[in-house]
Amino acid sequence: MTASFEEILKSRIFKFTVGQNVDGRPTTFSVHEEAIAALSQPLHALMRSGLSESESGHAIWEDVSKDTFIRFTQFAYTGDYSVPALAMRVIPAVEDDVIPGPEPEPEFTIALDSEPGPSNQFEDCPPAAEETVPEPMSDWGSFGSVRKMTKKEAKKKVKVLDVFSTTPLPLLSARNMYEDTCEPSSAFKPWCTYSSSFTSHASLWILGDYRHIESLKALALHKLHKTLCAFELYSQNVEDVIDLVRCAYSDEGAGLGEGMSGLRRLVCQYLAMNKTLLCQDDGFMDLLGEGGQFVKDFFKYSTA
């Protein structure tokens, strides 16, 4: 059950030290206990079981990177996480393999019609008489004369009455300050590397799987799938996909459940769609040459 914001703010501060085995140095963060404990039963037990970590209010996650933990904590507080910014790709220029660059912005031109438009065939007609609408009588009943409003006056009166309810007050900033940073772009940027984007989603899936956070696993796969759909594979960015494969086929990428994990299944489905181009790349063939479970899964999906 999701904790209320008041419950989160009133909960004690819990410390996490992360990144020793991934970043090469540890980083310590302080978070509200309730925000993390509410995500899953294992996390609730970690913080409130009465064992050493619970008593000290400090946990050490050496295999979780600093960046992954930041996105994990953002998800704990907001239900979403920001995708990493894409870095520029640094590669040597090759004559025969041109990297597509950004398409130029289209130029907008306004065509002016120099010819005069058709004359108004009704310009000599007299204006139509305005319809009148009876104005509601006052408390005097029918005593005296009743002035009639024109149709134009009646519409104006209705407009004035509705202006309060139909004119919202403007906002000076977005209600969710991170909303624009959370959705993967559907536009492919060939001059950028996608390696960190792929592995960030995969790493969050692995963390969600290990800590039994099903909603985080589903969100990470959703974003990874959308990023892969936008990604256009060519010879000089195959390395980005290889990095994703290595992350998914680490020991943690196998998942805790039986059978093939959702992360590995998604990766193999993408590889199978692009097997022709991938098998022409020396780096990918070297990866296949390493053997292991990846090779079995890749050929299973490639020959299906």
PDB file of N, CA, C and O in Angstrom, residues 5 61 83 114 233 240 259 286 293 301:
ATOM      1  N   PHE A   5       2.042  11.094   1.975  1.00  0.00           N
ATOM      2  CA  PHE A   5       3.205  11.972   2.048  1.00  0.00           C
ATOM      3  C   PHE A   5       3.503  12.357   3.496  1.00  0.00           C
ATOM      4  O   PHE A   5       4.658  12.515   3.891  1.00  0.00           O
ATOM      5  N   TRP A  61      24.699  -1.286   0.100  1.00  0.00           N
ATOM      6  CA  TRP A  61      24.436  -1.963  -1.174  1.00  0.00           C
ATOM      7  C   TRP A  61      25.643  -1.721  -2.078  1.00  0.00           C
ATOM      8  O   TRP A  61      25.679  -0.764  -2.852  1.00  0.00           O
ATOM      9  N   VAL A  83      15.065   9.525 -17.039  1.00  0.00           N
ATOM     10  CA  VAL A  83      15.953   8.751 -17.907  1.00  0.00           C
ATOM     11  C   VAL A  83      17.273   9.522 -18.035  1.00  0.00           C
ATOM     12  O   VAL A  83      17.291  10.755 -17.968  1.00  0.00           O
ATOM     13  N   SER A 114      -1.711  36.784 -54.644  1.00  0.00           N
ATOM     14  CA  SER A 114      -1.770  38.155 -55.142  1.00  0.00           C
ATOM     15  C   SER A 114      -3.087  38.464 -55.836  1.00  0.00           C
ATOM     16  O   SER A 114      -3.432  39.608 -56.050  1.00  0.00           O
ATOM     17  N   LEU A 233      19.648   0.674 -35.383  1.00  0.00           N
ATOM     18  CA  LEU A 233      20.919  -0.045 -35.321  1.00  0.00           C
ATOM     19  C   LEU A 233      21.701   0.098 -36.629  1.00  0.00           C
ATOM     20  O   LEU A 233      21.150  -0.058 -37.716  1.00  0.00           O
ATOM     21  N   ASP A 240      26.631  -0.389 -28.281  1.00  0.00           N
ATOM     22  CA  ASP A 240      25.617  -0.041 -27.287  1.00  0.00           C
ATOM     23  C   ASP A 240      24.759  -1.256 -26.943  1.00  0.00           C
ATOM     24  O   ASP A 240      24.409  -1.484 -25.780  1.00  0.00           O
ATOM     25  N   GLY A 259      12.843 -20.051 -15.066  1.00  0.00           N
ATOM     26  CA  GLY A 259      12.778 -19.785 -16.493  1.00  0.00           C
ATOM     27  C   GLY A 259      13.508 -18.510 -16.872  1.00  0.00           C
ATOM     28  O   GLY A 259      14.269 -17.935 -16.098  1.00  0.00           O
ATOM     29  N   ASP A 286      32.314 -11.936 -31.374  1.00  0.00           N
ATOM     30  CA  ASP A 286      33.183 -12.265 -30.241  1.00  0.00           C
ATOM     31  C   ASP A 286      32.342 -12.560 -28.995  1.00  0.00           C
ATOM     32  O   ASP A 286      32.681 -13.445 -28.201  1.00  0.00           O
ATOM     33  N   GLN A 293      24.825 -18.957 -21.446  1.00  0.00           N
ATOM     34  CA  GLN A 293      23.373 -18.985 -21.619  1.00  0.00           C
ATOM     35  C   GLN A 293      22.915 -18.023 -22.702  1.00  0.00           C
ATOM     36  O   GLN A 293      21.917 -18.280 -23.383  1.00  0.00           O
ATOM     37  N   TYR A 301      15.700 -17.698 -30.026  1.00  0.00           N
ATOM     38  CA  TYR A 301      14.803 -16.664 -30.542  1.00  0.00           C
ATOM     39  C   TYR A 301      15.090 -16.354 -32.009  1.00  0.00           C
ATOM     40  O   TYR A 301      14.171 -15.956 -32.749  1.00  0.00           O
TER      41      TYR A 301
END
